[in-house]
CSV table of C-alpha atoms in Angstrom, one decimal:
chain,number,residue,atom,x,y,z
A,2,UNK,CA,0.0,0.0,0.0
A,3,UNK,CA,1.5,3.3,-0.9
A,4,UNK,CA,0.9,6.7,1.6
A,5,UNK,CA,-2.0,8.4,1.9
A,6,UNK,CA,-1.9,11.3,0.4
A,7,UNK,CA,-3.2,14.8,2.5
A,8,UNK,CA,-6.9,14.5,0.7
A,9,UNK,CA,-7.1,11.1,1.6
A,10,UNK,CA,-6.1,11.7,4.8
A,11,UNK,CA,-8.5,14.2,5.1
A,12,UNK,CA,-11.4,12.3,3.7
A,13,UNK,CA,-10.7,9.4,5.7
A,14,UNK,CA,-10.1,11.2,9.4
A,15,UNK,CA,-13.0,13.6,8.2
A,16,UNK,CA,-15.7,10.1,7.4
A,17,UNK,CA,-14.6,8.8,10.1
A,18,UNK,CA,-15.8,11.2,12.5
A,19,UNK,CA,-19.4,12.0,10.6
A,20,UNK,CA,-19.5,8.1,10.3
A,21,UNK,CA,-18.5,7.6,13.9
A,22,UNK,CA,-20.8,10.8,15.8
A,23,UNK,CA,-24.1,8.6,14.4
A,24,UNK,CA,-22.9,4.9,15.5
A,25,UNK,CA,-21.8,6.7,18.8
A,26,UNK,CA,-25.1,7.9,19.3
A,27,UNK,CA,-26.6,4.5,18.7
A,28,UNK,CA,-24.6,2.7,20.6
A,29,UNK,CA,-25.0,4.7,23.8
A,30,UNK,CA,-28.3,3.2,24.3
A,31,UNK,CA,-26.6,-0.5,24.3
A,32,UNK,CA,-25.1,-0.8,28.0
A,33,UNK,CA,-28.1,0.4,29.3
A,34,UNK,CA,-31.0,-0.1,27.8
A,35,UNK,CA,-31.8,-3.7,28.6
A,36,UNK,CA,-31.9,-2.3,32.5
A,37,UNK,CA,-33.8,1.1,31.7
A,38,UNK,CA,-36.5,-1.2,29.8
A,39,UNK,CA,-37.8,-3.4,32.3
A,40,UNK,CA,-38.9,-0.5,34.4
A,41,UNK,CA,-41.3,0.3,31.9
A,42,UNK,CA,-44.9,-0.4,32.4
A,43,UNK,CA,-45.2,-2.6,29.0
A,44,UNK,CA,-42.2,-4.3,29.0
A,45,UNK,CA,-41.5,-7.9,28.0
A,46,UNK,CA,-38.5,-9.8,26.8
A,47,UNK,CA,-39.4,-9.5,23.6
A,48,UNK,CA,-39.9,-6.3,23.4
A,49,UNK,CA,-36.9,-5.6,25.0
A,50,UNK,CA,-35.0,-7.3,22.3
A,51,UNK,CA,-36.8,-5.6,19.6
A,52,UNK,CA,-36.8,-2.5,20.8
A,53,UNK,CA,-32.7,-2.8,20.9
A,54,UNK,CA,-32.6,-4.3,17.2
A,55,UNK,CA,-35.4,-3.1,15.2
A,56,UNK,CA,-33.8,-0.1,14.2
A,57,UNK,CA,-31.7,-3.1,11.7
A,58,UNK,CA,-34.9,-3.6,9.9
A,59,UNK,CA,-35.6,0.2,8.7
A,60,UNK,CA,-32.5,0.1,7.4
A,61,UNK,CA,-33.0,-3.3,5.6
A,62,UNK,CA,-35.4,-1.6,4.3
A,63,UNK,CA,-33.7,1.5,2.6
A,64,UNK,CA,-30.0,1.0,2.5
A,65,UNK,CA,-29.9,-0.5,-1.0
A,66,UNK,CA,-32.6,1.9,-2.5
A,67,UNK,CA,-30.0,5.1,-0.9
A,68,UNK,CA,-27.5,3.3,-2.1
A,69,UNK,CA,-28.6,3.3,-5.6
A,70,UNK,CA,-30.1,7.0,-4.6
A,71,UNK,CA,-26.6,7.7,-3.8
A,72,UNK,CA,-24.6,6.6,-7.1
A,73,UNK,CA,-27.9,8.6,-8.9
A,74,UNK,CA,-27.9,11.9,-6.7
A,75,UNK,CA,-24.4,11.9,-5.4
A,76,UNK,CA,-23.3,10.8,-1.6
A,77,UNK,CA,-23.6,13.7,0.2
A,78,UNK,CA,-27.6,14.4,-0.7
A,79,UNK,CA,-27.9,10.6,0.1
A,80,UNK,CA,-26.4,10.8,3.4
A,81,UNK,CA,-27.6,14.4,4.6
A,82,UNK,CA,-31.7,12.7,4.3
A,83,UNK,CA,-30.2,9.5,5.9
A,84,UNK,CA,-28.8,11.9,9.1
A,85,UNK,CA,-32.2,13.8,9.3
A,86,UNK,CA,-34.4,10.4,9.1
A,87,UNK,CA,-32.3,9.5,11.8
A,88,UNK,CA,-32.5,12.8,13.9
A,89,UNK,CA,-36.5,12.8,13.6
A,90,UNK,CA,-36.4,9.1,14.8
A,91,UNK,CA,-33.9,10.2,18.1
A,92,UNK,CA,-36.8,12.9,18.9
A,93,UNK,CA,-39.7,10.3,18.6
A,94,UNK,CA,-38.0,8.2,21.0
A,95,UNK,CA,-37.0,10.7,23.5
A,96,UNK,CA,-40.7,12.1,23.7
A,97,UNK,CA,-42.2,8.6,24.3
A,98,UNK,CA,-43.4,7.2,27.4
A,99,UNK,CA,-44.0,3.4,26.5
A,100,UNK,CA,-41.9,0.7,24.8
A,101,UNK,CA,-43.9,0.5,22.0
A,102,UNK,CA,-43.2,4.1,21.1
A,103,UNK,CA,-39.5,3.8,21.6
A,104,UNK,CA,-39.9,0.6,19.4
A,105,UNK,CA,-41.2,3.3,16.9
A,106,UNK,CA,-38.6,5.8,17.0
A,107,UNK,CA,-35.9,3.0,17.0
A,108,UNK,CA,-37.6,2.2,13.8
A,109,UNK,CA,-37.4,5.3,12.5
A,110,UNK,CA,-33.9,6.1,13.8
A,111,UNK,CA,-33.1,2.5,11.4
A,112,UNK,CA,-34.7,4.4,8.2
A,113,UNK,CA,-31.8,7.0,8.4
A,114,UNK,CA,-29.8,4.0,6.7
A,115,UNK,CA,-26.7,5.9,5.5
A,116,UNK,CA,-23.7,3.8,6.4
A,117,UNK,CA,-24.3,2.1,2.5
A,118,UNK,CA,-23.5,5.6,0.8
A,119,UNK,CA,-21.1,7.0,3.6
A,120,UNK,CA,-18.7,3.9,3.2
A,121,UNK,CA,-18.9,4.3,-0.6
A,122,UNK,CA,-17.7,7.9,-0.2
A,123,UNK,CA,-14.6,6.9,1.3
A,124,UNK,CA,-13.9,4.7,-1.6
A,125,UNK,CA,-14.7,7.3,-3.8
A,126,UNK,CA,-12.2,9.7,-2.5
A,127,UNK,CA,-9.8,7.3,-2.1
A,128,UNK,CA,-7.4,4.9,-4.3
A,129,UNK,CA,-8.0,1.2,-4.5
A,130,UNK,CA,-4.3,0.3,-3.4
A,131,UNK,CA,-5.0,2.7,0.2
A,132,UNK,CA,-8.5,1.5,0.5
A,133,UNK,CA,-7.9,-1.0,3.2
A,134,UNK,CA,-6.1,2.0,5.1
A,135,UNK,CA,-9.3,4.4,5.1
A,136,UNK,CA,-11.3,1.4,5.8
A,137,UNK,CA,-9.1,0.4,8.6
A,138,UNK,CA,-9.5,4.3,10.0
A,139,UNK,CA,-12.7,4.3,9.8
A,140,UNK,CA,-13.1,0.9,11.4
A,141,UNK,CA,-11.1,1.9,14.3
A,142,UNK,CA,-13.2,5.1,14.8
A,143,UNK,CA,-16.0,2.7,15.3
A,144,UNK,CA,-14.2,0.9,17.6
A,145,UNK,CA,-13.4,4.3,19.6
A,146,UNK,CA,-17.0,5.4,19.3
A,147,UNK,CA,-17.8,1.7,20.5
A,148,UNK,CA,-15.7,2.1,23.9
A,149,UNK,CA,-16.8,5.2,24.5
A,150,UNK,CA,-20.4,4.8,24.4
A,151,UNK,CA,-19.8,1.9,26.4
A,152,UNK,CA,-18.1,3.8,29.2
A,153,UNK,CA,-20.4,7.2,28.7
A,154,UNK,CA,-23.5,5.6,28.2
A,155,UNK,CA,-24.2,4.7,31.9
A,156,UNK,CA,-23.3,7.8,33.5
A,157,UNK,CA,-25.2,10.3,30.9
A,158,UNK,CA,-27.9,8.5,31.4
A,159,UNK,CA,-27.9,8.6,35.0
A,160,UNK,CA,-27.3,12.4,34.2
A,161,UNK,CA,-30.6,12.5,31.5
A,162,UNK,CA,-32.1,9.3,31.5
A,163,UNK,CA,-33.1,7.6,28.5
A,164,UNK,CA,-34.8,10.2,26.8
A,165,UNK,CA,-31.6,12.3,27.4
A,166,UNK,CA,-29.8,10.1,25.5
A,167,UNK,CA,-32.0,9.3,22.8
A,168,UNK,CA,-32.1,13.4,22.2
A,169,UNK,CA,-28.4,13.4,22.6
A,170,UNK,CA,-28.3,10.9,19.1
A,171,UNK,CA,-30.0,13.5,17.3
A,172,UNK,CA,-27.8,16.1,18.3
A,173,UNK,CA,-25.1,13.9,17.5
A,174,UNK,CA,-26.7,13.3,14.0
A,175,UNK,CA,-27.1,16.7,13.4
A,176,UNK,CA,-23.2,17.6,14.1
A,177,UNK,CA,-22.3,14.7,11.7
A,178,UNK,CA,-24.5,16.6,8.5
A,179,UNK,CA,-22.4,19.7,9.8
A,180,UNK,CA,-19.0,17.7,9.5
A,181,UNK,CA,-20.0,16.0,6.1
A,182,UNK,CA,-20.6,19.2,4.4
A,183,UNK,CA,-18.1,21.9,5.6
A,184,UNK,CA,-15.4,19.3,5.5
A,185,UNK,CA,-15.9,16.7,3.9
A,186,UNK,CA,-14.3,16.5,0.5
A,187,UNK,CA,-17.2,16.3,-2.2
A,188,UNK,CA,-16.1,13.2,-4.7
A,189,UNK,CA,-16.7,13.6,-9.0
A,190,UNK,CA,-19.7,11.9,-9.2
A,191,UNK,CA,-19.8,8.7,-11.3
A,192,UNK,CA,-23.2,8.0,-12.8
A,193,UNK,CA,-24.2,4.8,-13.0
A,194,UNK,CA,-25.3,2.9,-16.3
A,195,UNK,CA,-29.2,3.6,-16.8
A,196,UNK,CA,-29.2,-0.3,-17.7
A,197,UNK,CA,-26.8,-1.4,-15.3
A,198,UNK,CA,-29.4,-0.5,-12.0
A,199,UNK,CA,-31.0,-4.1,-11.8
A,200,UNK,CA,-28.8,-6.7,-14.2
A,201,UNK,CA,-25.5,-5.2,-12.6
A,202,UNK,CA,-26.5,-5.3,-9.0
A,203,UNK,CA,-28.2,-8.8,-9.6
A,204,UNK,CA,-25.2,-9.9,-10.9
A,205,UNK,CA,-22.9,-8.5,-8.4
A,206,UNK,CA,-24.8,-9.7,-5.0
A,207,UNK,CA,-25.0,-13.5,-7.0
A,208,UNK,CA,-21.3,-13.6,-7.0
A,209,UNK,CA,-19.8,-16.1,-4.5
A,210,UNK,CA,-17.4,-14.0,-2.7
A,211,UNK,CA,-20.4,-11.4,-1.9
A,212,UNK,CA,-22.4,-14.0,-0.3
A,213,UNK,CA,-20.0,-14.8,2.0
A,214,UNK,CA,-19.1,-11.5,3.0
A,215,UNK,CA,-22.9,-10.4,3.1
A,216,UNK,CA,-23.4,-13.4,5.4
A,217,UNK,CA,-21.0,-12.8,7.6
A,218,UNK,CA,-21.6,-9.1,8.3
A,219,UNK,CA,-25.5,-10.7,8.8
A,220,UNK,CA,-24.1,-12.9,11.6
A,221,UNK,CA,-21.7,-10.4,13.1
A,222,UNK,CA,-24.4,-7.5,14.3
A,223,UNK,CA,-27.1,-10.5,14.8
A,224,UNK,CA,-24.5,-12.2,17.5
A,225,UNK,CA,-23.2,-8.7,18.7
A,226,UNK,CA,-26.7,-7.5,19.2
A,227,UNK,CA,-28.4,-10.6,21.1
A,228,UNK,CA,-25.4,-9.8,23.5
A,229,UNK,CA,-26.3,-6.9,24.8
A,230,UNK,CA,-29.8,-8.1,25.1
A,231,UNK,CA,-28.4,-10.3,28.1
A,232,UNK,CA,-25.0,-8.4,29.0
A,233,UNK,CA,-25.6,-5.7,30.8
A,234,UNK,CA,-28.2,-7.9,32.7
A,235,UNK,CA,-25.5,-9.9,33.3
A,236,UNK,CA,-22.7,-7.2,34.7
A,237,UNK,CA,-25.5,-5.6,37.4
A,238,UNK,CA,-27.3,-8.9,38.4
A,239,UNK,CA,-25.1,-11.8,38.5
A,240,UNK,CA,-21.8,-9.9,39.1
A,241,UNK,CA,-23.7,-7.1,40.9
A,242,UNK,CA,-21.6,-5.0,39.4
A,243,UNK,CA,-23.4,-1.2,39.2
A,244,UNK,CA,-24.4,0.2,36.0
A,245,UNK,CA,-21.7,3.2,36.6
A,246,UNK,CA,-18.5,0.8,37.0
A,247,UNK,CA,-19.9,-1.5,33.9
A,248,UNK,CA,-16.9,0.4,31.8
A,249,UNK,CA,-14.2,-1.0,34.1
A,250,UNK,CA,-14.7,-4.3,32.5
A,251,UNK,CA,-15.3,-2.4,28.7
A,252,UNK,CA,-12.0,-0.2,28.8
A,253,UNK,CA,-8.8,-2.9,28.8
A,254,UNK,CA,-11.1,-5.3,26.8
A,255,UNK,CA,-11.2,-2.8,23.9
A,256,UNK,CA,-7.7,-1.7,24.1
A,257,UNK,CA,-6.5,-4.7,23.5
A,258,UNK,CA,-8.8,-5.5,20.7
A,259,UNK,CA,-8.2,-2.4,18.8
A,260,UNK,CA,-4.4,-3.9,19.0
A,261,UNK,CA,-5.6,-6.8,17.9
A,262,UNK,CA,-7.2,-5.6,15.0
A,263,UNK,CA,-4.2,-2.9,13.8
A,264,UNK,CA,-1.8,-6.3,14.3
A,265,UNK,CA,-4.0,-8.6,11.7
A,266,UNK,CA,-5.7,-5.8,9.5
A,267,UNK,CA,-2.9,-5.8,7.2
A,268,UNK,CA,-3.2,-10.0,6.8
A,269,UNK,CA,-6.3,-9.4,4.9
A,270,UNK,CA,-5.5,-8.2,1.5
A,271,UNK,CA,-6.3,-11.5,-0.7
A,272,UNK,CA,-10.1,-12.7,-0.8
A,273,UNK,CA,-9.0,-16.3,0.5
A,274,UNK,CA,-6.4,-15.4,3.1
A,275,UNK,CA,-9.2,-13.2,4.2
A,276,UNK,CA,-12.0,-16.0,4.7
A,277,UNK,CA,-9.0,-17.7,6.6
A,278,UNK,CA,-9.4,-15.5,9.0
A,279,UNK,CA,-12.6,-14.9,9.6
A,280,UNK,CA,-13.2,-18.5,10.4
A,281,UNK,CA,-10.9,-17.7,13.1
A,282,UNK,CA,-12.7,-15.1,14.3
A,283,UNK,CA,-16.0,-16.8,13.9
A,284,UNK,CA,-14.6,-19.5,16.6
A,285,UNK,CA,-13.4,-17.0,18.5
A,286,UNK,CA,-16.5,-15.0,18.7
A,287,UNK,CA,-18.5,-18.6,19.6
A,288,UNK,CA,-16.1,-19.5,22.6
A,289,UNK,CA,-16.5,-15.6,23.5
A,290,UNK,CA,-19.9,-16.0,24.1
A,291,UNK,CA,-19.8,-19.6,25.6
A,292,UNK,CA,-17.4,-17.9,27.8
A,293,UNK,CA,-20.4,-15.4,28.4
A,294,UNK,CA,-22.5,-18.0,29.2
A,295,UNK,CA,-20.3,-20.3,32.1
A,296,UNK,CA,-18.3,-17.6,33.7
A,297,UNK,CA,-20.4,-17.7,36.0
A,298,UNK,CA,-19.6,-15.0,38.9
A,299,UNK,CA,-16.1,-14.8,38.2
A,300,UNK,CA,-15.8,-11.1,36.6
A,301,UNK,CA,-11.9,-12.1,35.6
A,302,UNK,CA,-13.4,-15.1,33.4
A,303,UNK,CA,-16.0,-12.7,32.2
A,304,UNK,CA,-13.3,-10.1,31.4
A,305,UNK,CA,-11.4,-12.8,28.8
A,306,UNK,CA,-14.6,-13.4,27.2
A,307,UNK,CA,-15.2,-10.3,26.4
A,308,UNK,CA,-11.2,-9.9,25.0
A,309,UNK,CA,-12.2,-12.8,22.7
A,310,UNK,CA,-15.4,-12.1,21.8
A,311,UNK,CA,-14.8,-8.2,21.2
A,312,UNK,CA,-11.2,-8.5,19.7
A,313,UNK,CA,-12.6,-11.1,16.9
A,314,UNK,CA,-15.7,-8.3,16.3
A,315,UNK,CA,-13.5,-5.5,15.6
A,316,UNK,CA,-11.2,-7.0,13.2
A,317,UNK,CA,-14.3,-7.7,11.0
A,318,UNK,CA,-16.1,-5.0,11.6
A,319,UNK,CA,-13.2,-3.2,10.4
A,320,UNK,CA,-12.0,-5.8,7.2
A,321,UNK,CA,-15.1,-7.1,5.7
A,322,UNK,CA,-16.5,-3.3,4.2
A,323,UNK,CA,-12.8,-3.3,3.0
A,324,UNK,CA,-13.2,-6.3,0.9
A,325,UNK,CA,-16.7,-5.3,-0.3
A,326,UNK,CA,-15.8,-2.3,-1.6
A,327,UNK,CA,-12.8,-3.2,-3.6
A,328,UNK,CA,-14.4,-6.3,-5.4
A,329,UNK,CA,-17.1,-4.0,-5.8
A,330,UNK,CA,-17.2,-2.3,-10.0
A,331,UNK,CA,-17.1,1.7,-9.4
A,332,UNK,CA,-20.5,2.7,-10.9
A,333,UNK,CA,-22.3,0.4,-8.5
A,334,UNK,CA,-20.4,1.2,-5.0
A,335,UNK,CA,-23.1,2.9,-3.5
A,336,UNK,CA,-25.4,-0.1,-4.2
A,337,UNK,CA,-22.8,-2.7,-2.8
A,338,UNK,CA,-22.0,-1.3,0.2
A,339,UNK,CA,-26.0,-0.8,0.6
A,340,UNK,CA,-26.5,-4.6,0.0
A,341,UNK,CA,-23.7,-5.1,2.5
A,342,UNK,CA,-25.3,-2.8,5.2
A,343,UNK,CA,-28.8,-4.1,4.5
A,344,UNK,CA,-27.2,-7.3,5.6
A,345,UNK,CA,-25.4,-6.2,8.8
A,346,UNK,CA,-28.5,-4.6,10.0
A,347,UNK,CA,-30.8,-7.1,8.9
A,348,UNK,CA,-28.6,-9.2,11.5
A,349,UNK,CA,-29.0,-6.6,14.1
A,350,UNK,CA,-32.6,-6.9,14.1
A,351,UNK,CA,-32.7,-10.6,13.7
A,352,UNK,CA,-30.4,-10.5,16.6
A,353,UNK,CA,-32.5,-8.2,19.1
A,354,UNK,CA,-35.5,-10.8,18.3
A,355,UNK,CA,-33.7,-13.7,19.3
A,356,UNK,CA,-31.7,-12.3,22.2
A,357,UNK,CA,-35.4,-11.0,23.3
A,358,UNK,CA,-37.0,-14.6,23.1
A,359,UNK,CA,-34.3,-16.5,24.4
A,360,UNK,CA,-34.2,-14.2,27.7
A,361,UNK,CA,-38.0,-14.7,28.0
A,362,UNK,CA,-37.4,-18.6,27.8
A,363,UNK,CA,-34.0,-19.5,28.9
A,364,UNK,CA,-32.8,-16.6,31.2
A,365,UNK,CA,-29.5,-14.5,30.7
A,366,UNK,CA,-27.5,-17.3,30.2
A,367,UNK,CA,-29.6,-18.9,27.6
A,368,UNK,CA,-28.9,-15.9,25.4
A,369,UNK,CA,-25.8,-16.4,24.9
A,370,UNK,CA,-25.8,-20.1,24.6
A,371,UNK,CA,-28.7,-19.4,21.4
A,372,UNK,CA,-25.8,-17.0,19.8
A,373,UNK,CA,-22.8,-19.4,20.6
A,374,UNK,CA,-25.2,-22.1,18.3
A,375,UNK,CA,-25.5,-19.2,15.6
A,376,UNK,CA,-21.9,-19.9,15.1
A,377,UNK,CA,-22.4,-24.0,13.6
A,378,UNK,CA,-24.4,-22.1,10.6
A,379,UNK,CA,-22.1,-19.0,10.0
A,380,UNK,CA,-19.1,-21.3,10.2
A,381,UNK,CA,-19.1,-23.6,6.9
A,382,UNK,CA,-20.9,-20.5,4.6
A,383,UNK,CA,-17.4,-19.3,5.5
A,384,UNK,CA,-15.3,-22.7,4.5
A,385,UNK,CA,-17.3,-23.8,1.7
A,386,UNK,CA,-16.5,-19.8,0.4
A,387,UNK,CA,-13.2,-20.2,1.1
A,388,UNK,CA,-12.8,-23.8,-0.3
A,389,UNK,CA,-14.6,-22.3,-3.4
A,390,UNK,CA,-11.9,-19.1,-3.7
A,391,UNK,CA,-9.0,-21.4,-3.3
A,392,UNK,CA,-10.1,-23.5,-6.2
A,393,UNK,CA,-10.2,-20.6,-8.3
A,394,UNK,CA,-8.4,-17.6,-7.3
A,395,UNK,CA,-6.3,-16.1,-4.6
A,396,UNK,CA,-6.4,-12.2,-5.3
A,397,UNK,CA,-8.6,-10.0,-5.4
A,398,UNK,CA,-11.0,-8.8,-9.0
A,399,UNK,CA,-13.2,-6.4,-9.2
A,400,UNK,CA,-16.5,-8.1,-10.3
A,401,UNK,CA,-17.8,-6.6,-13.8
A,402,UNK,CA,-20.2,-4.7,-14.6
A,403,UNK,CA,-23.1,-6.7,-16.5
A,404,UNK,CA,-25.2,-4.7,-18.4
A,405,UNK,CA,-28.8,-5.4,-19.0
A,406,UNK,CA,-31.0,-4.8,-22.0
């Protein structure tokens, strides 16, 4: 990989924060919410669960249509009605005073689905050989905006409460449209084929290598997202550990797996070395959560779960929208990495159902054992991919475009 040169830089430092401000906001909710809910006068365990995941299904919903909006209108229009979507959804949910209505403005918040046409802006405005590099950025932004909503989340909301914090996304939303369009460089804009809209993008999601990458993004949020149906129940009632010291445990667990991640990011350059190591992670992320499950009241055991399960989840969360986008033709970007995010948030809201049922039927512990099992399917969609890529090819091609008639 050669340097990155000052507008790449730039753009990449610049995405990273708009990119990161949303997620931030969304993620503060996480470490608390499971807690906050079951104070609420219609509460279940399934609507716990869906009220933490369902904003994955507005954005199953949308991402590919703005991602195809995006390659049409340009990324920053895209993105700016994704942010205010997403602000108007923050608002709904801060003014409600049930479940069902923060179920609703989760849903809304899921309709701002702009992380399609924001990571197809950084490969825009960057070149193919430093893509991994701005991917890698903006994947450890996410990991920053992880920890620190993990370690904030508790004590603003002890500060605001929920609705404080839910009003604190929008603003955070509204700072990110601010960012995009004051700094944010503004890409050429590459128009795509009037033909190419449904045989290309057909064509592109059928091809092997997209599957499995799809897939796995699909099983990543789903298992990261039944998690913290049952993990900050587990912190404050089996380890009675209070809501306020939860980050103790959070802080040295994603230190070290934003090490991890800088030390093996650079492994994954070829398609097939790449599935190599994701089946790693994906047996790291299932003992993670076994560990979850029998640690029982032992906070250190906990503690090395967590380093597993969270150090295997940053690597691909940061590699996998790397690989998309550079097998991924130019003209259809936006609509890749809309396919791709329509799949990690269908996952996410796949996930919040399951974690939800699973609590009401098997307890704390029984969430994390129904995630641990996820792994047996996610597992050989990853080997039979990488069997399939070995028998063929061990670099990475951009797939073609395929025009239709």
């Amino acid at each position: 990989m050669s340097k990155l040169s000052p507008l790449e830089r730039r753009s990449a430092l610049t995405l990273a924060c708009v990119i990161s401000l949303r997620l931030f906001g969304l993620f503060l909710i996480m470490p608390v919410f499971s807690l906050y809910a079951q104070k609420m006068p219609d509460a279940t365990p399934l609507l716990i669960g869906l009220a933490l995941g369902v904003y994955g299904l507005g954005q199953v919903l949308l991402q590919i249509p703005l991602g195809l909006l995006s390659d049409r209108i340009g990324r920053k229009p895209a993105i700016t009605l994704g942010l205010l979507v997403f602000a108007v959804g923050g608002l709904v949910a801060a003014f409600s005073h049930s479940l069902m209505g923060i179920v609703a403005g989760r849903a809304l918040q899921g309709m701002g689905a702009v992380a399609g046409a924001g990571t197809a802006l950084a490969a825009d405005l960057t070149r193919e050989e430093n893509r991994g590099k701005v991917m890698g950025i903006i994947g450890v932004s996410i990991g920053v905006a992880f920890l620190l909503a993990l370690i904030l989340g508790p004590p603003l909301e002890a500060i605001g409460g929920l609705p404080g914090l839910f009003g604190a996304t929008s603003l955070l939303a509204l700072a990110a449209l601010v960012l995009l369009w004051l700094i944010v460089p503004t890409p050429q804009r590459q128009q795509a084929p009037a033909a190419a809209a449904f045989g290309s993008v057909l064509s592109m999601l059928r091809d092997g290598r997209m599957l499995v990458l799809n897939g796995s993004v699909f099983f990543l949020h789903m298992l990261l997202t039944a998690s913290f149906v049952g993990l900050p129940l587990l912190l404050a009632e089996r380890l009675q550990l209070p809501v306020s010291r939860h980050w103790e445990l959070y802080l040295p667990v994603m230190v070290i797996a934003a090490f991890v991640m800088g030390a093996c990011l650079h492994r994954m350059r070829e398609v097939a070395q790449s599935l190599r190591i994701v089946g790693i992670c994906v047996v790291a992320i299932g003992l993670g959560l076994l560990g979850f499950a029998w640690s029982g009241n032992h906070l250190a055991a906990l503690g090395v779960a967590a380093t597993v399960f969270f150090s295997a989840f940053n690597l691909l969360e940061a590699a996998l929208p790397s690989l998309v986008s550079r097998l991924a033709p130019a003209p259809l970007r936006g609509a890749a990495m809309g396919a791709y995010s329509t799949s990690q948030f269908l996952g996410a809201f796949v996930g919040g159902a399951v974690g939800g049922i699973a609590l009401g039927k098997l307890g704390t512990s029984g969430v994390f054992l129904c995630a641990a099992a996820m792994t047996l399917l996610w597992l050989p969609l990853v080997l039979s991919g990488a069997r399939r890529i070995r028998a063929n090819e061990a670099s990475i091609e951009a797939i073609p475009v395929v025009h239709g008639a």
